[in-house]
XYZ file of C-alpha atoms in Angstrom:
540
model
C 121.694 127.844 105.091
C 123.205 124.680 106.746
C 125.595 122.948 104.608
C 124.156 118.910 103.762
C 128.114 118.070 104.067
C 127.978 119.352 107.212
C 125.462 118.116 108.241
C 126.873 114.550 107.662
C 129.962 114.907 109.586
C 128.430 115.527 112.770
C 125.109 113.267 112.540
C 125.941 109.481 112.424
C 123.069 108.511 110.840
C 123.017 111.133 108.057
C 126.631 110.013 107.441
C 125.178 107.028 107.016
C 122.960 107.899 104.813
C 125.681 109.104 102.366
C 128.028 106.512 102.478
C 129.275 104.523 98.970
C 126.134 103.858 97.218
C 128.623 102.798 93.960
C 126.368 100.763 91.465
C 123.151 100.972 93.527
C 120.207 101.453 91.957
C 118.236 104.612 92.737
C 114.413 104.966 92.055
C 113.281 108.691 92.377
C 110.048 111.131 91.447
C 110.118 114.680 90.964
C 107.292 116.378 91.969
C 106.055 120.085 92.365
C 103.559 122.257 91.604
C 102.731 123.582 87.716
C 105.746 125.146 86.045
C 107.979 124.777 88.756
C 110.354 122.917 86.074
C 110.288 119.507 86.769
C 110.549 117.860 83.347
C 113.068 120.916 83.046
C 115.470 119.482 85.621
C 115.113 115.638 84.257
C 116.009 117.173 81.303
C 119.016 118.504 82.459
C 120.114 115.810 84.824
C 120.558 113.720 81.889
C 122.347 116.631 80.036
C 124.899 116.720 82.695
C 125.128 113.100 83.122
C 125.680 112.410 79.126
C 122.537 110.302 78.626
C 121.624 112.089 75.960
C 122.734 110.791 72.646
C 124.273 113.358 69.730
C 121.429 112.995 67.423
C 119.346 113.008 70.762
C 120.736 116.575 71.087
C 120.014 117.974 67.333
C 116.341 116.599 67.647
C 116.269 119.173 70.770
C 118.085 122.075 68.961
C 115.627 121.713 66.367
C 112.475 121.345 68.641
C 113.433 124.066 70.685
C 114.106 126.158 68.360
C 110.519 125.329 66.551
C 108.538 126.529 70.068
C 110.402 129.754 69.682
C 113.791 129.477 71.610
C 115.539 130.808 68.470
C 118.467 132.195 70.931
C 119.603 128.567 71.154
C 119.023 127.790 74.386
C 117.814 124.270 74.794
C 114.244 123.829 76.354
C 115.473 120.014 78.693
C 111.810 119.416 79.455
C 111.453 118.671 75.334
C 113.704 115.318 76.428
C 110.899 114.090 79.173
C 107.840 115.579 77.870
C 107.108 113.536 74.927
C 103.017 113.777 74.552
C 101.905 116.444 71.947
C 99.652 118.022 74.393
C 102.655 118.477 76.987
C 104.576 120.348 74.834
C 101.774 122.606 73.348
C 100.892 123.610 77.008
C 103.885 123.390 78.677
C 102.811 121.097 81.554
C 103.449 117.145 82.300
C 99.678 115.553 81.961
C 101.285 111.702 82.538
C 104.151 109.933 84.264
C 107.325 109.781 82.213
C 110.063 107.710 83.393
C 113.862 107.061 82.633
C 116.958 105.862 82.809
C 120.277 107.052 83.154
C 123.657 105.788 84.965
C 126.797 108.089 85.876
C 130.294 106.134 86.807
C 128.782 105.939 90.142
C 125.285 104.624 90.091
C 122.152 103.876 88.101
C 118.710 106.041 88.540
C 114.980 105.546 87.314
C 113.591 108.478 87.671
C 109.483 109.392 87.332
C 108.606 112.673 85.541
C 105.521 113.396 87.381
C 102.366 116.146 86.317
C 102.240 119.060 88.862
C 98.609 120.112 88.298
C 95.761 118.937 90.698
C 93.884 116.984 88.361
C 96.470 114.776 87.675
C 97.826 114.350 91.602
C 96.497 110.494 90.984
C 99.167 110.226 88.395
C 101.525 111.610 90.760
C 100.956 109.231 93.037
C 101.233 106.611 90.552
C 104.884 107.524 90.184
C 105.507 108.072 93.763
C 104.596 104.248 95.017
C 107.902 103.167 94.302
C 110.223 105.944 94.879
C 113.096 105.995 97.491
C 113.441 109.329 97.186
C 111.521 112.381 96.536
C 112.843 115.245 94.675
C 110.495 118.504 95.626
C 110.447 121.398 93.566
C 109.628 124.801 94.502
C 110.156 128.022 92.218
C 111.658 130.826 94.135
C 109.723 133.338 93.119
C 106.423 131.605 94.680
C 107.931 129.626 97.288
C 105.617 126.891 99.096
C 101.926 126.309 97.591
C 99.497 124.231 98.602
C 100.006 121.908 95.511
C 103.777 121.502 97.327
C 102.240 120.382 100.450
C 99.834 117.640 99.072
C 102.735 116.033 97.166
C 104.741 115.602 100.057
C 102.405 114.565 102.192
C 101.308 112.239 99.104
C 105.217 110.642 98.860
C 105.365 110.355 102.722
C 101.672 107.936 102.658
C 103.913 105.721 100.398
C 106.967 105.756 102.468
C 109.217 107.993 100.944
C 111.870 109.226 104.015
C 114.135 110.972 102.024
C 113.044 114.373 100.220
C 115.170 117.080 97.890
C 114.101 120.514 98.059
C 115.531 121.941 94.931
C 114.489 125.719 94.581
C 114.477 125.982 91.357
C 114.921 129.055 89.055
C 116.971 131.127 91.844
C 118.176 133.252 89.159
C 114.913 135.008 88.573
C 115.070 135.974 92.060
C 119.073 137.373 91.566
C 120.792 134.194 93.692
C 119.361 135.878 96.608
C 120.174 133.528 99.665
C 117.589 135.094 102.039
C 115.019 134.574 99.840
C 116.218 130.260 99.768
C 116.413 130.149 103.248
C 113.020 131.861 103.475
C 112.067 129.160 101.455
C 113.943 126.457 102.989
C 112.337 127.540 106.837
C 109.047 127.596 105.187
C 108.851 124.010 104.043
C 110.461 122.772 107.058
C 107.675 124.078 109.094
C 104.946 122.993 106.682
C 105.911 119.061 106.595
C 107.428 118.818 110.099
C 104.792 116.870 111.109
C 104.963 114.072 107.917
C 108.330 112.242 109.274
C 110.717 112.479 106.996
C 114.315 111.285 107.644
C 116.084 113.697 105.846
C 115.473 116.808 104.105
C 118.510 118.247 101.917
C 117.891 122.179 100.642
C 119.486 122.511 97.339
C 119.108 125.675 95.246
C 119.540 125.082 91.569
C 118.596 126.825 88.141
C 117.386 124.027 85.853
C 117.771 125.758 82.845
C 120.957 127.780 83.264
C 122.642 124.237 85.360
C 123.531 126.149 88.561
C 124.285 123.366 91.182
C 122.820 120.655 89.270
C 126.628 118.925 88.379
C 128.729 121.724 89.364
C 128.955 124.441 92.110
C 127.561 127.502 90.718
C 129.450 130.855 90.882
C 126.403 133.339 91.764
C 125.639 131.071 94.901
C 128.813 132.118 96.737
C 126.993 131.346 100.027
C 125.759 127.929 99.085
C 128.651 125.153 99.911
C 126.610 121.979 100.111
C 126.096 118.984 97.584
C 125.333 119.472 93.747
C 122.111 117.950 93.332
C 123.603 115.164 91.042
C 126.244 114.780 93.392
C 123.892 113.872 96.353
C 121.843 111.504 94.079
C 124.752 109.849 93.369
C 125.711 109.667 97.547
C 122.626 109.395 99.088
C 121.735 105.944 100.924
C 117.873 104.981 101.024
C 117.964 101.387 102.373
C 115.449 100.651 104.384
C 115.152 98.625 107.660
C 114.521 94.987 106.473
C 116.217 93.107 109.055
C 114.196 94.384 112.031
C 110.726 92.677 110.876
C 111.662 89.209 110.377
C 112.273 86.963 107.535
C 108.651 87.338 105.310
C 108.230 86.385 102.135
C 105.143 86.884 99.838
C 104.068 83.420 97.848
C 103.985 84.630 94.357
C 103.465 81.327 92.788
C 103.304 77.741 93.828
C 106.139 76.062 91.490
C 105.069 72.288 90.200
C 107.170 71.433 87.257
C 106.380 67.907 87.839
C 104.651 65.885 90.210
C 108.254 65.337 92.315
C 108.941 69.149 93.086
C 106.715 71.338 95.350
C 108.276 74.841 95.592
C 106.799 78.656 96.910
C 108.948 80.922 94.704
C 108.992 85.265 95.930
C 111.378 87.780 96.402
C 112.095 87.748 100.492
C 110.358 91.168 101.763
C 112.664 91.325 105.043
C 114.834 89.025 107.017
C 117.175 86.253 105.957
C 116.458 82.596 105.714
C 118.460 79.482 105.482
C 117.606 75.430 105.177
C 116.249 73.931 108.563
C 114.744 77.265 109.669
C 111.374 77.187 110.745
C 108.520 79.107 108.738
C 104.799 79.520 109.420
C 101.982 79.683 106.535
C 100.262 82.544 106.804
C 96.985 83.062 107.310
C 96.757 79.327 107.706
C 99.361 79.188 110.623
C 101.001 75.980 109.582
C 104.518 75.366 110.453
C 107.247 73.702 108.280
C 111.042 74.055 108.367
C 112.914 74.717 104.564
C 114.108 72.170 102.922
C 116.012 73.930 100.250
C 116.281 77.754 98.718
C 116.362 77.164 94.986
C 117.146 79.774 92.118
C 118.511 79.402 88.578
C 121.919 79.322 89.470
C 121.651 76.483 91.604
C 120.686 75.983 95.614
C 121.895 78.849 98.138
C 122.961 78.242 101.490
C 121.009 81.216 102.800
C 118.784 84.153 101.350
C 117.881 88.084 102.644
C 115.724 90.606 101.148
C 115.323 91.558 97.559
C 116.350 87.982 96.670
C 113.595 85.917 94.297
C 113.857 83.044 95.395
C 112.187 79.048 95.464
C 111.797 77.911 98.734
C 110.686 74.084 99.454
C 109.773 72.420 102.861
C 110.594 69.394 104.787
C 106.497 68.499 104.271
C 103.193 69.280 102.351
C 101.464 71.967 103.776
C 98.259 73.949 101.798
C 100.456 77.185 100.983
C 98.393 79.681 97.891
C 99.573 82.209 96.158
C 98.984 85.534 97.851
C 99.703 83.726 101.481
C 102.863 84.865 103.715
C 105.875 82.406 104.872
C 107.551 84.426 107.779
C 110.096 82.990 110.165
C 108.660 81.083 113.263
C 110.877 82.675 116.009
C 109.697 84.704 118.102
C 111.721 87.522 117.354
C 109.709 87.651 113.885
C 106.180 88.549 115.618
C 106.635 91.426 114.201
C 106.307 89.972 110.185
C 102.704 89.803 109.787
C 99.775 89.349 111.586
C 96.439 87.193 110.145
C 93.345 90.319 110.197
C 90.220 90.970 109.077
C 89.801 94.111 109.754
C 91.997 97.147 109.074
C 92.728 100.817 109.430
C 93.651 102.597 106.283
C 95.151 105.487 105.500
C 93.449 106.121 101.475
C 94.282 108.458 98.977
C 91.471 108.149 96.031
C 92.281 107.835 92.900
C 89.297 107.748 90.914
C 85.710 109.983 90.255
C 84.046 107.586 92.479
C 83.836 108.729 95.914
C 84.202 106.093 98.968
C 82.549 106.320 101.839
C 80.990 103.566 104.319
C 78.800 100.297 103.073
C 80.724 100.807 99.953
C 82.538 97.433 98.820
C 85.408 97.043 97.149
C 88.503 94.197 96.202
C 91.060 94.626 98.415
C 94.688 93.284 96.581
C 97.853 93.056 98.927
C 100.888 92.330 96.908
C 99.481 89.091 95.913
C 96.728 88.176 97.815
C 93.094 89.456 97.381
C 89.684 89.594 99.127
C 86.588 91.006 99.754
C 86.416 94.287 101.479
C 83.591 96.691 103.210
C 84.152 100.484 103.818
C 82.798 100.463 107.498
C 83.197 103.601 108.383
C 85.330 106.798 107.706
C 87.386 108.395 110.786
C 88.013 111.341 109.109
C 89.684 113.031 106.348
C 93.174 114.797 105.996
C 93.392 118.970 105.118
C 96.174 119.124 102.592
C 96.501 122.835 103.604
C 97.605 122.133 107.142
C 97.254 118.144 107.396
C 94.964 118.536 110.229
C 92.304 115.887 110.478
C 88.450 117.092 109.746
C 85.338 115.027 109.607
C 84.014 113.581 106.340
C 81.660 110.947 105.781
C 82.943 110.309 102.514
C 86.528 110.557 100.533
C 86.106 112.220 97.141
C 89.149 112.127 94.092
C 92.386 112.987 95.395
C 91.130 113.143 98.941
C 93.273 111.756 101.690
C 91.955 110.659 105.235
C 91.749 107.103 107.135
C 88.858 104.293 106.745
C 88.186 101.218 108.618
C 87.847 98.241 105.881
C 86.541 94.773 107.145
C 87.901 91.493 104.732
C 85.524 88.608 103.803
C 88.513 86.432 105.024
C 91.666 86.717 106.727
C 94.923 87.994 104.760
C 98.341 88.528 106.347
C 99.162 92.240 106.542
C 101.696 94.380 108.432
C 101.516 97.736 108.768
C 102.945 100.033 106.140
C 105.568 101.632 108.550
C 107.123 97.910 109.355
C 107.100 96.644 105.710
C 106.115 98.148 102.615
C 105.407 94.948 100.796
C 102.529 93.616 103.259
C 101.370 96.942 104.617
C 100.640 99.010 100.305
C 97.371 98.063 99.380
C 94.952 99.122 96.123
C 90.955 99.287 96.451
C 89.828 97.877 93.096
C 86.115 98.437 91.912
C 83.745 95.627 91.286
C 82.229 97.364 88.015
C 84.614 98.580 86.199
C 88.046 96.696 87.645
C 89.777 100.205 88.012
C 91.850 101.457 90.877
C 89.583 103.195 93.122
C 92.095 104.188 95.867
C 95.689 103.333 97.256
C 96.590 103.209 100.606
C 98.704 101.609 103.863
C 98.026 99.706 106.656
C 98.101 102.041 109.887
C 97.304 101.175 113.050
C 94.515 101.079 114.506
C 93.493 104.141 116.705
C 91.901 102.752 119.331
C 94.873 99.902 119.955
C 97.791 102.323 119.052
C 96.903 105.357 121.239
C 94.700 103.353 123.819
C 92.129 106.103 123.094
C 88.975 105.230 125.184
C 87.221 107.252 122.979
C 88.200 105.794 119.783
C 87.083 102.145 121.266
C 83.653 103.157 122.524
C 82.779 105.431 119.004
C 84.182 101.704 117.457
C 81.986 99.667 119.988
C 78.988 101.678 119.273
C 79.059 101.649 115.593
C 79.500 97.824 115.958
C 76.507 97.287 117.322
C 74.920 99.461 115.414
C 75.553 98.005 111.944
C 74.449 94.604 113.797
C 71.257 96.047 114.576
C 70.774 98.145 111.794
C 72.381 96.723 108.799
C 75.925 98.141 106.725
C 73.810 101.469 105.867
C 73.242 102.462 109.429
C 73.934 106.196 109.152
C 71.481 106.707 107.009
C 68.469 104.575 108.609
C 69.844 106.436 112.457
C 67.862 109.567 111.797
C 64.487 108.712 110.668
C 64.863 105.307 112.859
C 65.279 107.555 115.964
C 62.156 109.926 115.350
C 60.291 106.788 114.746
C 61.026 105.025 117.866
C 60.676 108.296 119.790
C 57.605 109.041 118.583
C 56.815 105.457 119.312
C 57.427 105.636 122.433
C 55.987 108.792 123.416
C 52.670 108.066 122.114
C 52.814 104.794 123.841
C 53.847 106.662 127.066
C 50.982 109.179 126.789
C 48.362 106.547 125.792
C 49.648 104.386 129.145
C 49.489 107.953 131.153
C 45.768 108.561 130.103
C 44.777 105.022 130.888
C 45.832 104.479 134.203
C 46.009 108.350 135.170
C 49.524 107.457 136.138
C 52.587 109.565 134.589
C 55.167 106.920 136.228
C 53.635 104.214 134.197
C 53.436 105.926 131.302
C 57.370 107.132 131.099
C 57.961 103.263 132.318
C 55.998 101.873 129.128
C 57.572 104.853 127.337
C 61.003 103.496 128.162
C 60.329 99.740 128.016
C 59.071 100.268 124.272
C 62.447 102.388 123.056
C 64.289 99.046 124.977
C 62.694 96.913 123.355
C 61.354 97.742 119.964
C 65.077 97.273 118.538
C 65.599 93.995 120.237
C 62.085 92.865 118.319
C 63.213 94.362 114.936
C 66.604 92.508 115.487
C 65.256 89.026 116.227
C 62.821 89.385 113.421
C 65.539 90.224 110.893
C 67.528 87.386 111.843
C 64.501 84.340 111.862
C 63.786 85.699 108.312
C 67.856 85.588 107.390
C 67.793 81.416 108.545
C 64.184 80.975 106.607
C 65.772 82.777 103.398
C 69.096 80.943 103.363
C 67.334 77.573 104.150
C 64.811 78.156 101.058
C 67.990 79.651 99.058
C 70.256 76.603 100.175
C 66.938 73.943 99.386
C 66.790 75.295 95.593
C 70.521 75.019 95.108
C 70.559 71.416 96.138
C 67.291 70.655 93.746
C 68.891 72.587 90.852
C 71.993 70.729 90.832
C 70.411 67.371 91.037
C 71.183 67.173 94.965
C 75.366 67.625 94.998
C 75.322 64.094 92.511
């Protein structure tokens, strides 16, 4: 196996990656499939990092000696798993999260369940994790529940991933059975991008490699797995996009003070630099960058801050400021209509003509399901066809907004390219998701453009529910046309005239239907708009 520390010394970036993170907070998710000892290893974590307070520690003696671990060995997962059902079954159901801090930095780290039916929860944990700790017993190696959670933490931008094979000493330490393992996942999730990938064996319950080098892995001289977590550097790139900033809330204290107060998504700012409004595309230049500690001379990411302008401009929550040099093009762009990569989160399945609220970080609108591209295998995370994405599906949807929102995709900043589908009836989360890019503009793919053209002209022809009304619609304009053709044929004894009618009706007929649908739209909203203006006593 190659050593991480190794590893770091001759990559620049990796060393990078592992320089002084004192005092930096760390958000990460363990995930795995059932029993693999995930609550296990949070347990233990905070055993070795002395988060666990002495009385803490007798509550555990007791309770694992009440599930039948009269030996004395403490069962960690009892210190995570806290709902009555986890611990009579032995599995996580929900997301448990906590805190701990070691000398060298602070962690918040989400207990997530393993088992398929609760992969939404999962997910839950996983949208705002840096890092990804994957678990994988030794003794089955990878499973398919181990591929759909990292392919799940890599749709919310997780870049750095753990591989802690757990429980090597039911397989006696046996290093070609880790790097079995280790060659086996590096294969599977090749294709997902991560940035790093750091192969740790460990033993959860025994505490081999977790804070200290373990003496039956001989052959294993990289990082403890507490010791990386405590090294590891996450940051992302937040300098590249642009200043953006997110309008949380429009700050009036009294009629004198106009502010836009956020926490700055990417990019730094200072007073006098020019900002635009989006999605109104107003420009202003700051005025001043306000907190509670008084006025700063200049701001970067993660700050919250209180930004006011040199004029009034209309600025809403839920609309964009993003720096006006051209350099910052890359910020946000003003769309209506979006590719989306969707993982579904609810029993409601999504598929096209389905409508939905569409909430980015802020800002919210109306959104239609136009069509589905296709759906993502979990098993090999090849793309197959679907028409529609059931619970804990994954696969990519084109959604088109009732107005325009300012949206990046997710792979230039997380804050304006993570979205939620919400549903109208019920106000649930129906699916999460990121902005990608568009197929047919990313790729160039002909294809892609023409399928898009088609099905454009389509819906404006047919309506939103277009692939259902093609089939029968079809029949009935062939058979339209070919009794047409035949009647023409028998009249004039001419077959030429016949297959010209024949033609001429199939041309035509949906040109007919068209204008007819849309003289009847203008008489319906006239009669609509006439009985609006007579119930409210004429606008008075």
């Amino acid at each position: 196996m190659s050593a991480a520390l190794a590893q770091v010394e001759t990559h620049p970036t990796a060393a990078n990656d592992v320089a002084d993170a004192r005092h930096a907070l760390l958000h990460f998710i363990t995930c795995g499939s059932v029993d693999d000892g995930k609550s296990t290893l949070i347990g233990r974590l905070l055993f070795e990092a002395n988060a666990v307070p002495d009385d803490v520690l007798d509550t555990l003696r007791t309770d694992s000696a009440a599930i039948g671990n009269a030996s004395g060995v403490l069962d960690y997962s009892l210190l995570v798993d806290g709902l009555q059902a986890e611990r009579e079954q032995g599995i996580t159901i929900d997301v448990a999260y906590r805190y701990f801090a070691t000398p060298r930095r602070s962690f918040i780290v989400a207990d997530t369940p393993g088992h398929e039916q609760y992969t939404r929860n999962m997910a839950t944990g996983a949208s705002g994790a840096d890092l990804a700790i994957i678990l994988i017993d030794a003794r089955k190696g990878v499973l398919p529940q181990t591929r759909r959670h990292s392919l799940i933490v890599s749709l919310v931008g997780v870049r750095h991933v753990v591989v802690a094979i757990n429980k090597i000493d039911l397989v006696g330490c046996n290093e070609a059975v880790v790097r079995a393992i280790e060659a086996d996942y590096r294969g599977a999730v090749a294709a997902l991008g991560f940035e790093m990938i750091t192969v740790i064996p460990v033993s959860a319950r025994n505490g081999d490699n977790i804070a200290r080098h373990s003496e039956l892995t001989p052959w294993y001289d990289g990082p403890t797995l507490l010791g990386w977590l405590e090294r590891v550097r996450t940051d992302r790139n937040v300098v590249a996009a642009g200043f953006a900033m997110p309008v949380q809330w429009v700050n009036r204290p009294d009629p004198d003070f106009r502010g836009f107060a956020g926490a700055i998504a990417s990019g730094f700012i200072a007073p006098g630099d020019e900002v635009v409004a989006l999605p109104s595309g107003v420009k202003a230049k700051v005025a001043r960058i306000v907190t509670f500690e008084g006025d700063l001379a200049a701001a970067g990411a993660g700050q919250a801050v209180t930004l006011t302008l040199d004029r009034d401009i209309d600025v809403s929550r839920g609309d964009v400021l993003i720096s006006a040099a051209a350099s910052a093009a890359r910020a946000a762009t003003v769309r209506t209509e979006i590719v989306v990569q969707l993982f579904v989160t609810a029993d409601r399945s999504i598929g096209a003509g389905d409508s939905f609220i569409v909430q980015v970080g802020a800002a919210t609108a109306s959104a239609q399901v136009v069509e589905v591209l296709h759906a993502t295998d979990v098993e090999s995370f090849a793309r197959r066809t679907a028409v529609r994405l059931a619970l804990n599906d994954l696969g990519h949807v084109r959604l088109r907004l009732d107005r325009s929102l300012a949206i990046t995709p997710y792979s230039v900043l997380r804050e304006l390219g993570a979205l939620i589908l919400i549903d109208r009836l019920t106000n649930g989360t129906a699916a999460m998701g990121i902005v990608a890019a568009d197929p047919a503009e990313a790729d160039g793919n002909r294809v892609v453009a023409f399928r898009r053209a088609a099905g454009r002209t389509l819906e404006y022809t047919m309506g939103p529910q277009w692939r259902q009304e093609i089939a029968p619609a079809a029949t009935w304009r062939l058979g339209s046309a070919v009794l047409l053709g035949t009647i023409v044929t028998i009249v004039t004894g001419n077959p030429a005239w016949g297959l010209a009618a024949a033609l001429l009706d199939a041309a035509l007929r949906p040109l007919l239907r068209l204008t007819h649908r849309r003289i009847w739209a203008v008489l319906r909203q006239r009669a609509h708009r006439q009985r609006d203006i007579l119930s409210d006593g004429g606008g008075i």
